């Protein structure tokens, strides 16, 4: 790649020849090579089929054409994973592509090499609709077309963990002050391009979605309750496991957040009425 090849044209045992070089590819007639140096040397940087002939005298007498010499040109190739996430989870969709510099799909023959337990087809790309752990491994490719060829590309590693990821939900504090709010942050460790979804329930309802989930998975909430989240990405969308729940309490929310039980005891002699609080129970509970 980026280099040149020297071709030398000669007519044995003869003098005073001028030399003429010609190049063709598989789809064109031969074109003259303009830069033929002294002693019939051609320095070329393009692949193709080359031949030459000599000429001398006036009128010029030409030798027969030489046999053709095939010059192959090496170009770089590399493997692309789309989407190019650091980790792909079991069940997600991914496309594996062999990219060749200056090349396209037409007319190229591809070969793949992988350490995974799956055998890729001999195409420029292929899509895995639902990856599994068996697709984990290193992938490399090479291609050939006419006089163009590549060496084996550098390996690209596909990592598919055995377990489905789990979202994590963190709160900057667990009690909402009167008139205030609490920020909750949802994340998926070591992964990319997630959209985040938050859910809230209280002791009497099923989980409802939190509509205002900001960038980077941040939810700013003003209501007490039991919160959790999950991440989703891709098309079709792949979801993580739900996070563990986080209980957010609201200061002064007695009617909705607390239940009080009372027991009255009455003594006739002496006539004193005693009222004692037996229990103060929070009705928010975890699943």
PDB file of C-alpha atoms in Angstrom:
ATOM      1  CA  UNK A   1       0.000   0.000   0.000  1.00  0.00           C
ATOM      2  CA  UNK A   2       1.396   3.397  -1.024  1.00  0.00           C
ATOM      3  CA  UNK A   3       4.406   1.851  -2.800  1.00  0.00           C
ATOM      4  CA  UNK A   4       5.618   1.307  -6.380  1.00  0.00           C
ATOM      5  CA  UNK A   5       6.941  -1.482  -8.599  1.00  0.00           C
ATOM      6  CA  UNK A   6       9.713  -1.220 -11.237  1.00  0.00           C
ATOM      7  CA  UNK A   7       9.171  -3.045 -14.548  1.00  0.00           C
ATOM      8  CA  UNK A   8      12.021  -3.399 -17.065  1.00  0.00           C
ATOM      9  CA  UNK A   9      11.437  -3.914 -20.795  1.00  0.00           C
ATOM     10  CA  UNK A  10      14.261  -5.239 -23.004  1.00  0.00           C
ATOM     11  CA  UNK A  11      15.009  -6.808 -26.376  1.00  0.00           C
ATOM     12  CA  UNK A  12      17.824  -9.340 -26.078  1.00  0.00           C
ATOM     13  CA  UNK A  13      21.019  -8.797 -28.034  1.00  0.00           C
ATOM     14  CA  UNK A  14      19.954  -5.626 -29.779  1.00  0.00           C
ATOM     15  CA  UNK A  15      20.864  -1.946 -29.680  1.00  0.00           C
ATOM     16  CA  UNK A  16      19.258   1.475 -29.896  1.00  0.00           C
ATOM     17  CA  UNK A  17      15.792   0.429 -28.882  1.00  0.00           C
ATOM     18  CA  UNK A  18      13.238   2.787 -27.453  1.00  0.00           C
ATOM     19  CA  UNK A  19      10.710   1.144 -25.179  1.00  0.00           C
ATOM     20  CA  UNK A  20       6.962   1.572 -24.867  1.00  0.00           C
ATOM     21  CA  UNK A  21       4.835   0.311 -21.998  1.00  0.00           C
ATOM     22  CA  UNK A  22       1.111  -0.371 -21.888  1.00  0.00           C
ATOM     23  CA  UNK A  23      -1.337  -1.027 -19.073  1.00  0.00           C
ATOM     24  CA  UNK A  24      -4.863  -2.357 -19.044  1.00  0.00           C
ATOM     25  CA  UNK A  25      -7.314  -3.433 -16.385  1.00  0.00           C
ATOM     26  CA  UNK A  26      -9.884  -6.171 -16.747  1.00  0.00           C
ATOM     27  CA  UNK A  27     -12.444  -3.831 -18.296  1.00  0.00           C
ATOM     28  CA  UNK A  28     -10.414  -1.621 -20.678  1.00  0.00           C
ATOM     29  CA  UNK A  29      -8.058  -1.730 -23.645  1.00  0.00           C
ATOM     30  CA  UNK A  30      -4.363  -1.122 -23.110  1.00  0.00           C
ATOM     31  CA  UNK A  31      -3.291   2.469 -22.512  1.00  0.00           C
ATOM     32  CA  UNK A  32       0.271   3.672 -22.980  1.00  0.00           C
ATOM     33  CA  UNK A  33       2.453   4.179 -19.932  1.00  0.00           C
ATOM     34  CA  UNK A  34       3.796   7.705 -20.279  1.00  0.00           C
ATOM     35  CA  UNK A  35       6.778   7.452 -17.947  1.00  0.00           C
ATOM     36  CA  UNK A  36       9.147   4.894 -19.522  1.00  0.00           C
ATOM     37  CA  UNK A  37      12.641   5.733 -18.287  1.00  0.00           C
ATOM     38  CA  UNK A  38      16.034   5.029 -19.788  1.00  0.00           C
ATOM     39  CA  UNK A  39      16.874   1.372 -20.381  1.00  0.00           C
ATOM     40  CA  UNK A  40      13.141   0.545 -20.552  1.00  0.00           C
ATOM     41  CA  UNK A  41      12.349   0.958 -16.845  1.00  0.00           C
ATOM     42  CA  UNK A  42       8.747   1.723 -15.849  1.00  0.00           C
ATOM     43  CA  UNK A  43       7.962   2.614 -12.235  1.00  0.00           C
ATOM     44  CA  UNK A  44       4.237   2.016 -11.638  1.00  0.00           C
ATOM     45  CA  UNK A  45       1.926   2.571  -8.696  1.00  0.00           C
ATOM     46  CA  UNK A  46      -1.285   1.127 -10.135  1.00  0.00           C
ATOM     47  CA  UNK A  47      -2.300  -2.500 -10.338  1.00  0.00           C
ATOM     48  CA  UNK A  48      -3.140  -3.952 -13.717  1.00  0.00           C
ATOM     49  CA  UNK A  49      -1.870  -5.977 -16.677  1.00  0.00           C
ATOM     50  CA  UNK A  50       1.349  -4.569 -18.167  1.00  0.00           C
ATOM     51  CA  UNK A  51       3.205  -5.334 -21.413  1.00  0.00           C
ATOM     52  CA  UNK A  52       5.810  -3.555 -23.506  1.00  0.00           C
ATOM     53  CA  UNK A  53       7.544  -3.477 -26.882  1.00  0.00           C
ATOM     54  CA  UNK A  54      10.631  -1.937 -28.416  1.00  0.00           C
ATOM     55  CA  UNK A  55      10.975   0.322 -31.463  1.00  0.00           C
ATOM     56  CA  UNK A  56      13.909   1.668 -33.456  1.00  0.00           C
ATOM     57  CA  UNK A  57      14.856   3.173 -36.804  1.00  0.00           C
ATOM     58  CA  UNK A  58      13.127   5.532 -39.210  1.00  0.00           C
ATOM     59  CA  UNK A  59      10.561   4.455 -40.164  1.00  0.00           C
ATOM     60  CA  UNK A  60      10.304   2.836 -36.760  1.00  0.00           C
ATOM     61  CA  UNK A  61      10.378  -0.940 -36.551  1.00  0.00           C
ATOM     62  CA  UNK A  62       8.559  -2.453 -33.565  1.00  0.00           C
ATOM     63  CA  UNK A  63       9.285  -5.679 -31.773  1.00  0.00           C
ATOM     64  CA  UNK A  64       6.547  -8.072 -30.849  1.00  0.00           C
ATOM     65  CA  UNK A  65       4.669  -7.264 -27.647  1.00  0.00           C
ATOM     66  CA  UNK A  66       5.964  -8.868 -24.494  1.00  0.00           C
ATOM     67  CA  UNK A  67       3.907 -11.292 -22.460  1.00  0.00           C
ATOM     68  CA  UNK A  68       1.626  -9.590 -19.970  1.00  0.00           C
ATOM     69  CA  UNK A  69       2.713  -9.183 -16.366  1.00  0.00           C
ATOM     70  CA  UNK A  70       0.019  -8.922 -13.685  1.00  0.00           C
ATOM     71  CA  UNK A  71       0.811  -6.344 -11.011  1.00  0.00           C
ATOM     72  CA  UNK A  72      -1.407  -6.582  -7.948  1.00  0.00           C
ATOM     73  CA  UNK A  73      -2.014  -3.622  -5.681  1.00  0.00           C
ATOM     74  CA  UNK A  74      -2.501  -4.067  -1.950  1.00  0.00           C
ATOM     75  CA  UNK A  75      -5.046  -1.809  -0.292  1.00  0.00           C
ATOM     76  CA  UNK A  76      -6.047  -1.605   3.407  1.00  0.00           C
ATOM     77  CA  UNK A  77      -9.128  -3.290   4.835  1.00  0.00           C
ATOM     78  CA  UNK A  78     -10.747  -3.142   8.243  1.00  0.00           C
ATOM     79  CA  UNK A  79     -13.721  -4.573  10.129  1.00  0.00           C
ATOM     80  CA  UNK A  80     -16.584  -2.322  11.228  1.00  0.00           C
ATOM     81  CA  UNK A  81     -19.246  -3.220  13.789  1.00  0.00           C
ATOM     82  CA  UNK A  82     -22.513  -1.311  13.498  1.00  0.00           C
ATOM     83  CA  UNK A  83     -23.507  -0.119  15.985  1.00  0.00           C
ATOM     84  CA  UNK A  84     -19.941   0.285  17.227  1.00  0.00           C
ATOM     85  CA  UNK A  85     -20.649  -0.230  20.933  1.00  0.00           C
ATOM     86  CA  UNK A  86     -17.957  -1.431  23.307  1.00  0.00           C
ATOM     87  CA  UNK A  87     -20.239  -4.243  24.491  1.00  0.00           C
ATOM     88  CA  UNK A  88     -23.086  -5.954  22.627  1.00  0.00           C
ATOM     89  CA  UNK A  89     -25.578  -7.854  24.762  1.00  0.00           C
ATOM     90  CA  UNK A  90     -27.243 -11.152  23.990  1.00  0.00           C
ATOM     91  CA  UNK A  91     -30.412 -10.455  21.997  1.00  0.00           C
ATOM     92  CA  UNK A  92     -29.215  -7.233  20.352  1.00  0.00           C
ATOM     93  CA  UNK A  93     -28.871  -6.728  16.594  1.00  0.00           C
ATOM     94  CA  UNK A  94     -25.508  -5.983  14.961  1.00  0.00           C
ATOM     95  CA  UNK A  95     -24.001  -5.754  11.462  1.00  0.00           C
ATOM     96  CA  UNK A  96     -20.419  -6.904  10.788  1.00  0.00           C
ATOM     97  CA  UNK A  97     -18.869  -5.221   7.720  1.00  0.00           C
ATOM     98  CA  UNK A  98     -15.576  -5.564   5.838  1.00  0.00           C
ATOM     99  CA  UNK A  99     -14.514  -2.140   4.547  1.00  0.00           C
ATOM    100  CA  UNK A 100     -11.909  -1.799   1.782  1.00  0.00           C
ATOM    101  CA  UNK A 101     -10.204   1.507   1.019  1.00  0.00           C
ATOM    102  CA  UNK A 102     -11.369   2.787  -2.334  1.00  0.00           C
ATOM    103  CA  UNK A 103     -13.376  -0.364  -2.906  1.00  0.00           C
ATOM    104  CA  UNK A 104     -17.013  -1.281  -3.039  1.00  0.00           C
ATOM    105  CA  UNK A 105     -19.120  -4.388  -2.972  1.00  0.00           C
ATOM    106  CA  UNK A 106     -19.262  -4.983  -6.738  1.00  0.00           C
ATOM    107  CA  UNK A 107     -16.811  -7.555  -8.034  1.00  0.00           C
ATOM    108  CA  UNK A 108     -15.043  -8.159  -4.731  1.00  0.00           C
ATOM    109  CA  UNK A 109     -14.588 -11.578  -3.148  1.00  0.00           C
ATOM    110  CA  UNK A 110     -14.443 -11.588   0.645  1.00  0.00           C
ATOM    111  CA  UNK A 111     -12.984 -13.940   3.193  1.00  0.00           C
ATOM    112  CA  UNK A 112     -13.522 -13.872   6.939  1.00  0.00           C
ATOM    113  CA  UNK A 113     -11.566 -15.218   9.875  1.00  0.00           C
ATOM    114  CA  UNK A 114     -12.937 -15.380  13.428  1.00  0.00           C
ATOM    115  CA  UNK A 115     -12.216 -16.956  16.796  1.00  0.00           C
ATOM    116  CA  UNK A 116     -15.948 -17.225  17.543  1.00  0.00           C
ATOM    117  CA  UNK A 117     -17.833 -20.485  17.156  1.00  0.00           C
ATOM    118  CA  UNK A 118     -19.775 -19.128  14.165  1.00  0.00           C
ATOM    119  CA  UNK A 119     -18.713 -19.086  10.502  1.00  0.00           C
ATOM    120  CA  UNK A 120     -19.379 -15.762   8.743  1.00  0.00           C
ATOM    121  CA  UNK A 121     -20.629 -15.886   5.129  1.00  0.00           C
ATOM    122  CA  UNK A 122     -18.318 -14.769   2.300  1.00  0.00           C
ATOM    123  CA  UNK A 123     -20.012 -11.384   1.830  1.00  0.00           C
ATOM    124  CA  UNK A 124     -18.863  -7.856   2.503  1.00  0.00           C
ATOM    125  CA  UNK A 125     -21.272  -7.641   5.433  1.00  0.00           C
ATOM    126  CA  UNK A 126     -23.792  -9.674   7.331  1.00  0.00           C
ATOM    127  CA  UNK A 127     -26.352  -8.938  10.015  1.00  0.00           C
ATOM    128  CA  UNK A 128     -26.860 -10.931  13.204  1.00  0.00           C
ATOM    129  CA  UNK A 129     -30.473 -10.327  14.254  1.00  0.00           C
ATOM    130  CA  UNK A 130     -29.997 -11.643  17.795  1.00  0.00           C
ATOM    131  CA  UNK A 131     -26.424 -12.050  18.959  1.00  0.00           C
ATOM    132  CA  UNK A 132     -25.530 -14.692  21.514  1.00  0.00           C
ATOM    133  CA  UNK A 133     -22.479 -15.345  23.634  1.00  0.00           C
ATOM    134  CA  UNK A 134     -21.257 -17.747  20.899  1.00  0.00           C
ATOM    135  CA  UNK A 135     -20.653 -14.732  18.609  1.00  0.00           C
ATOM    136  CA  UNK A 136     -18.001 -13.348  20.977  1.00  0.00           C
ATOM    137  CA  UNK A 137     -14.532 -13.310  19.459  1.00  0.00           C
ATOM    138  CA  UNK A 138     -12.063 -11.576  17.140  1.00  0.00           C
ATOM    139  CA  UNK A 139     -13.046 -10.853  13.536  1.00  0.00           C
ATOM    140  CA  UNK A 140     -10.798 -10.004  10.566  1.00  0.00           C
ATOM    141  CA  UNK A 141     -11.371  -9.954   6.810  1.00  0.00           C
ATOM    142  CA  UNK A 142      -9.668  -9.610   3.455  1.00  0.00           C
ATOM    143  CA  UNK A 143     -10.830  -9.075  -0.103  1.00  0.00           C
ATOM    144  CA  UNK A 144      -9.774  -9.522  -3.720  1.00  0.00           C
ATOM    145  CA  UNK A 145     -10.895  -8.091  -7.049  1.00  0.00           C
ATOM    146  CA  UNK A 146      -9.007  -8.425 -10.316  1.00  0.00           C
ATOM    147  CA  UNK A 147      -5.521  -7.117  -9.525  1.00  0.00           C
ATOM    148  CA  UNK A 148      -6.532  -5.524  -6.199  1.00  0.00           C
ATOM    149  CA  UNK A 149      -6.154  -7.445  -2.964  1.00  0.00           C
ATOM    150  CA  UNK A 150      -5.913  -6.766   0.747  1.00  0.00           C
ATOM    151  CA  UNK A 151      -3.998  -8.362   3.544  1.00  0.00           C
ATOM    152  CA  UNK A 152      -5.855  -9.622   6.568  1.00  0.00           C
ATOM    153  CA  UNK A 153      -7.307  -6.656   8.408  1.00  0.00           C
ATOM    154  CA  UNK A 154      -6.562  -5.929  12.031  1.00  0.00           C
ATOM    155  CA  UNK A 155      -8.873  -7.864  14.303  1.00  0.00           C
ATOM    156  CA  UNK A 156     -12.034  -6.331  15.677  1.00  0.00           C
ATOM    157  CA  UNK A 157     -13.295  -7.812  18.925  1.00  0.00           C
ATOM    158  CA  UNK A 158     -16.976  -8.488  19.525  1.00  0.00           C
ATOM    159  CA  UNK A 159     -17.823  -8.934  23.207  1.00  0.00           C
ATOM    160  CA  UNK A 160     -21.159 -10.500  24.194  1.00  0.00           C
ATOM    161  CA  UNK A 161     -21.522 -11.007  27.980  1.00  0.00           C
ATOM    162  CA  UNK A 162     -23.614 -13.963  29.172  1.00  0.00           C
ATOM    163  CA  UNK A 163     -25.928 -11.853  31.361  1.00  0.00           C
ATOM    164  CA  UNK A 164     -28.433  -9.148  30.520  1.00  0.00           C
ATOM    165  CA  UNK A 165     -27.288  -5.774  31.920  1.00  0.00           C
ATOM    166  CA  UNK A 166     -29.032  -4.201  34.884  1.00  0.00           C
ATOM    167  CA  UNK A 167     -29.663  -0.501  35.274  1.00  0.00           C
ATOM    168  CA  UNK A 168     -28.558   1.365  38.389  1.00  0.00           C
ATOM    169  CA  UNK A 169     -30.618   4.137  39.994  1.00  0.00           C
ATOM    170  CA  UNK A 170     -28.973   6.587  42.398  1.00  0.00           C
ATOM    171  CA  UNK A 171     -30.486   9.471  44.365  1.00  0.00           C
ATOM    172  CA  UNK A 172     -28.672  12.581  45.549  1.00  0.00           C
ATOM    173  CA  UNK A 173     -30.838  12.296  48.681  1.00  0.00           C
ATOM    174  CA  UNK A 174     -33.836  10.198  49.693  1.00  0.00           C
ATOM    175  CA  UNK A 175     -36.014  12.848  51.355  1.00  0.00           C
ATOM    176  CA  UNK A 176     -37.752  15.642  49.480  1.00  0.00           C
ATOM    177  CA  UNK A 177     -37.794  18.859  51.544  1.00  0.00           C
ATOM    178  CA  UNK A 178     -40.983  20.898  51.653  1.00  0.00           C
ATOM    179  CA  UNK A 179     -41.385  22.538  48.254  1.00  0.00           C
ATOM    180  CA  UNK A 180     -38.193  20.942  46.947  1.00  0.00           C
ATOM    181  CA  UNK A 181     -37.130  18.095  44.703  1.00  0.00           C
ATOM    182  CA  UNK A 182     -34.736  15.157  44.454  1.00  0.00           C
ATOM    183  CA  UNK A 183     -32.543  14.211  41.478  1.00  0.00           C
ATOM    184  CA  UNK A 184     -32.390  10.539  40.519  1.00  0.00           C
ATOM    185  CA  UNK A 185     -29.806   9.295  37.995  1.00  0.00           C
ATOM    186  CA  UNK A 186     -30.252   6.115  35.953  1.00  0.00           C
ATOM    187  CA  UNK A 187     -27.193   4.517  34.325  1.00  0.00           C
ATOM    188  CA  UNK A 188     -25.894   1.331  32.699  1.00  0.00           C
ATOM    189  CA  UNK A 189     -22.234   0.731  33.492  1.00  0.00           C
ATOM    190  CA  UNK A 190     -19.722   0.553  30.622  1.00  0.00           C
ATOM    191  CA  UNK A 191     -22.218   0.897  27.799  1.00  0.00           C
ATOM    192  CA  UNK A 192     -23.206   3.411  25.145  1.00  0.00           C
ATOM    193  CA  UNK A 193     -26.214   5.142  23.563  1.00  0.00           C
ATOM    194  CA  UNK A 194     -28.829   4.204  26.137  1.00  0.00           C
ATOM    195  CA  UNK A 195     -32.129   5.986  26.479  1.00  0.00           C
ATOM    196  CA  UNK A 196     -33.477   5.887  30.015  1.00  0.00           C
ATOM    197  CA  UNK A 197     -36.983   5.242  31.315  1.00  0.00           C
ATOM    198  CA  UNK A 198     -38.142   5.942  34.865  1.00  0.00           C
ATOM    199  CA  UNK A 199     -41.135   4.551  36.777  1.00  0.00           C
ATOM    200  CA  UNK A 200     -42.846   5.515  40.025  1.00  0.00           C
ATOM    201  CA  UNK A 201     -45.417   3.789  42.194  1.00  0.00           C
ATOM    202  CA  UNK A 202     -46.931   4.443  45.574  1.00  0.00           C
ATOM    203  CA  UNK A 203     -48.445   1.928  47.985  1.00  0.00           C
ATOM    204  CA  UNK A 204     -51.792   1.882  46.184  1.00  0.00           C
ATOM    205  CA  UNK A 205     -50.907   1.924  42.473  1.00  0.00           C
ATOM    206  CA  UNK A 206     -48.987   0.107  39.806  1.00  0.00           C
ATOM    207  CA  UNK A 207     -45.822   1.683  38.415  1.00  0.00           C
ATOM    208  CA  UNK A 208     -46.413   4.732  36.195  1.00  0.00           C
ATOM    209  CA  UNK A 209     -43.813   6.118  33.777  1.00  0.00           C
ATOM    210  CA  UNK A 210     -41.943   9.263  34.763  1.00  0.00           C
ATOM    211  CA  UNK A 211     -42.425  11.573  31.802  1.00  0.00           C
ATOM    212  CA  UNK A 212     -39.542  13.971  32.408  1.00  0.00           C
ATOM    213  CA  UNK A 213     -36.366  11.878  32.086  1.00  0.00           C
ATOM    214  CA  UNK A 214     -33.589  14.281  31.083  1.00  0.00           C
ATOM    215  CA  UNK A 215     -30.333  13.710  29.233  1.00  0.00           C
ATOM    216  CA  UNK A 216     -27.915  11.312  30.915  1.00  0.00           C
ATOM    217  CA  UNK A 217     -30.816   9.560  32.660  1.00  0.00           C
ATOM    218  CA  UNK A 218     -31.555  12.280  35.225  1.00  0.00           C
ATOM    219  CA  UNK A 219     -35.049  12.482  36.745  1.00  0.00           C
ATOM    220  CA  UNK A 220     -35.949  15.440  38.983  1.00  0.00           C
ATOM    221  CA  UNK A 221     -38.926  14.393  41.128  1.00  0.00           C
ATOM    222  CA  UNK A 222     -41.134  16.249  43.582  1.00  0.00           C
ATOM    223  CA  UNK A 223     -43.349  13.360  44.697  1.00  0.00           C
ATOM    224  CA  UNK A 224     -42.553  10.678  47.221  1.00  0.00           C
ATOM    225  CA  UNK A 225     -42.802   7.100  46.115  1.00  0.00           C
ATOM    226  CA  UNK A 226     -40.940   4.031  45.024  1.00  0.00           C
ATOM    227  CA  UNK A 227     -38.781   4.675  41.907  1.00  0.00           C
ATOM    228  CA  UNK A 228     -36.920   2.424  39.491  1.00  0.00           C
ATOM    229  CA  UNK A 229     -35.569   2.698  35.946  1.00  0.00           C
ATOM    230  CA  UNK A 230     -34.234   0.796  32.934  1.00  0.00           C
ATOM    231  CA  UNK A 231     -32.261   1.530  29.775  1.00  0.00           C
ATOM    232  CA  UNK A 232     -33.160   0.845  26.154  1.00  0.00           C
ATOM    233  CA  UNK A 233     -31.244   1.123  22.856  1.00  0.00           C
ATOM    234  CA  UNK A 234     -31.159  -0.127  19.272  1.00  0.00           C
ATOM    235  CA  UNK A 235     -33.804  -0.885  16.664  1.00  0.00           C
ATOM    236  CA  UNK A 236     -35.679  -3.007  17.586  1.00  0.00           C
ATOM    237  CA  UNK A 237     -35.160  -1.649  21.059  1.00  0.00           C
ATOM    238  CA  UNK A 238     -33.346  -3.821  23.586  1.00  0.00           C
ATOM    239  CA  UNK A 239     -34.074  -3.222  27.288  1.00  0.00           C
ATOM    240  CA  UNK A 240     -31.920  -3.791  30.358  1.00  0.00           C
ATOM    241  CA  UNK A 241     -33.179  -5.353  33.539  1.00  0.00           C
ATOM    242  CA  UNK A 242     -34.982  -2.951  35.852  1.00  0.00           C
ATOM    243  CA  UNK A 243     -32.894  -1.257  38.503  1.00  0.00           C
ATOM    244  CA  UNK A 244     -33.331  -1.891  42.183  1.00  0.00           C
ATOM    245  CA  UNK A 245     -36.019   0.324  43.676  1.00  0.00           C
ATOM    246  CA  UNK A 246     -35.261   3.561  45.499  1.00  0.00           C
ATOM    247  CA  UNK A 247     -37.683   4.866  48.142  1.00  0.00           C
ATOM    248  CA  UNK A 248     -38.095   8.642  48.086  1.00  0.00           C
ATOM    249  CA  UNK A 249     -39.896  10.191  51.070  1.00  0.00           C
ATOM    250  CA  UNK A 250     -41.521  13.587  51.151  1.00  0.00           C
ATOM    251  CA  UNK A 251     -41.274  15.757  54.262  1.00  0.00           C
ATOM    252  CA  UNK A 252     -44.639  16.409  55.915  1.00  0.00           C
ATOM    253  CA  UNK A 253     -46.535  14.008  53.663  1.00  0.00           C
ATOM    254  CA  UNK A 254     -48.430  12.408  56.553  1.00  0.00           C
ATOM    255  CA  UNK A 255     -51.697  11.767  54.749  1.00  0.00           C
ATOM    256  CA  UNK A 256     -50.047   9.924  51.848  1.00  0.00           C
ATOM    257  CA  UNK A 257     -46.898   8.635  53.465  1.00  0.00           C
ATOM    258  CA  UNK A 258     -47.691   7.664  57.045  1.00  0.00           C
ATOM    259  CA  UNK A 259     -50.279   5.565  58.885  1.00  0.00           C
ATOM    260  CA  UNK A 260     -50.825   6.117  62.603  1.00  0.00           C
ATOM    261  CA  UNK A 261     -52.429   3.567  64.957  1.00  0.00           C
ATOM    262  CA  UNK A 262     -53.818   4.665  68.318  1.00  0.00           C
ATOM    263  CA  UNK A 263     -54.971   2.765  71.437  1.00  0.00           C
ATOM    264  CA  UNK A 264     -56.905   4.504  74.243  1.00  0.00           C
ATOM    265  CA  UNK A 265     -56.728   3.191  77.822  1.00  0.00           C
ATOM    266  CA  UNK A 266     -59.077   4.532  80.467  1.00  0.00           C
ATOM    267  CA  UNK A 267     -58.511   4.144  84.238  1.00  0.00           C
ATOM    268  CA  UNK A 268     -61.470   4.864  86.540  1.00  0.00           C
ATOM    269  CA  UNK A 269     -59.491   5.285  89.760  1.00  0.00           C
ATOM    270  CA  UNK A 270     -57.758   7.596  89.533  1.00  0.00           C
ATOM    271  CA  UNK A 271     -59.764   9.152  86.683  1.00  0.00           C
ATOM    272  CA  UNK A 272     -56.888   9.642  84.275  1.00  0.00           C
ATOM    273  CA  UNK A 273     -57.153   9.011  80.554  1.00  0.00           C
ATOM    274  CA  UNK A 274     -53.949   7.849  78.915  1.00  0.00           C
ATOM    275  CA  UNK A 275     -53.465   8.004  75.152  1.00  0.00           C
ATOM    276  CA  UNK A 276     -50.438   6.224  73.754  1.00  0.00           C
ATOM    277  CA  UNK A 277     -49.087   5.916  70.237  1.00  0.00           C
ATOM    278  CA  UNK A 278     -48.591   2.250  69.524  1.00  0.00           C
ATOM    279  CA  UNK A 279     -47.169   2.427  66.073  1.00  0.00           C
ATOM    280  CA  UNK A 280     -46.057   4.780  63.359  1.00  0.00           C
ATOM    281  CA  UNK A 281     -45.853   2.873  60.133  1.00  0.00           C
ATOM    282  CA  UNK A 282     -44.698   3.972  56.766  1.00  0.00           C
ATOM    283  CA  UNK A 283     -46.972   2.696  54.035  1.00  0.00           C
ATOM    284  CA  UNK A 284     -44.374   2.907  51.337  1.00  0.00           C
ATOM    285  CA  UNK A 285     -43.027  -0.552  50.871  1.00  0.00           C
ATOM    286  CA  UNK A 286     -40.569  -2.251  48.582  1.00  0.00           C
ATOM    287  CA  UNK A 287     -41.344  -4.888  46.025  1.00  0.00           C
TER     288      UNK A 287
END
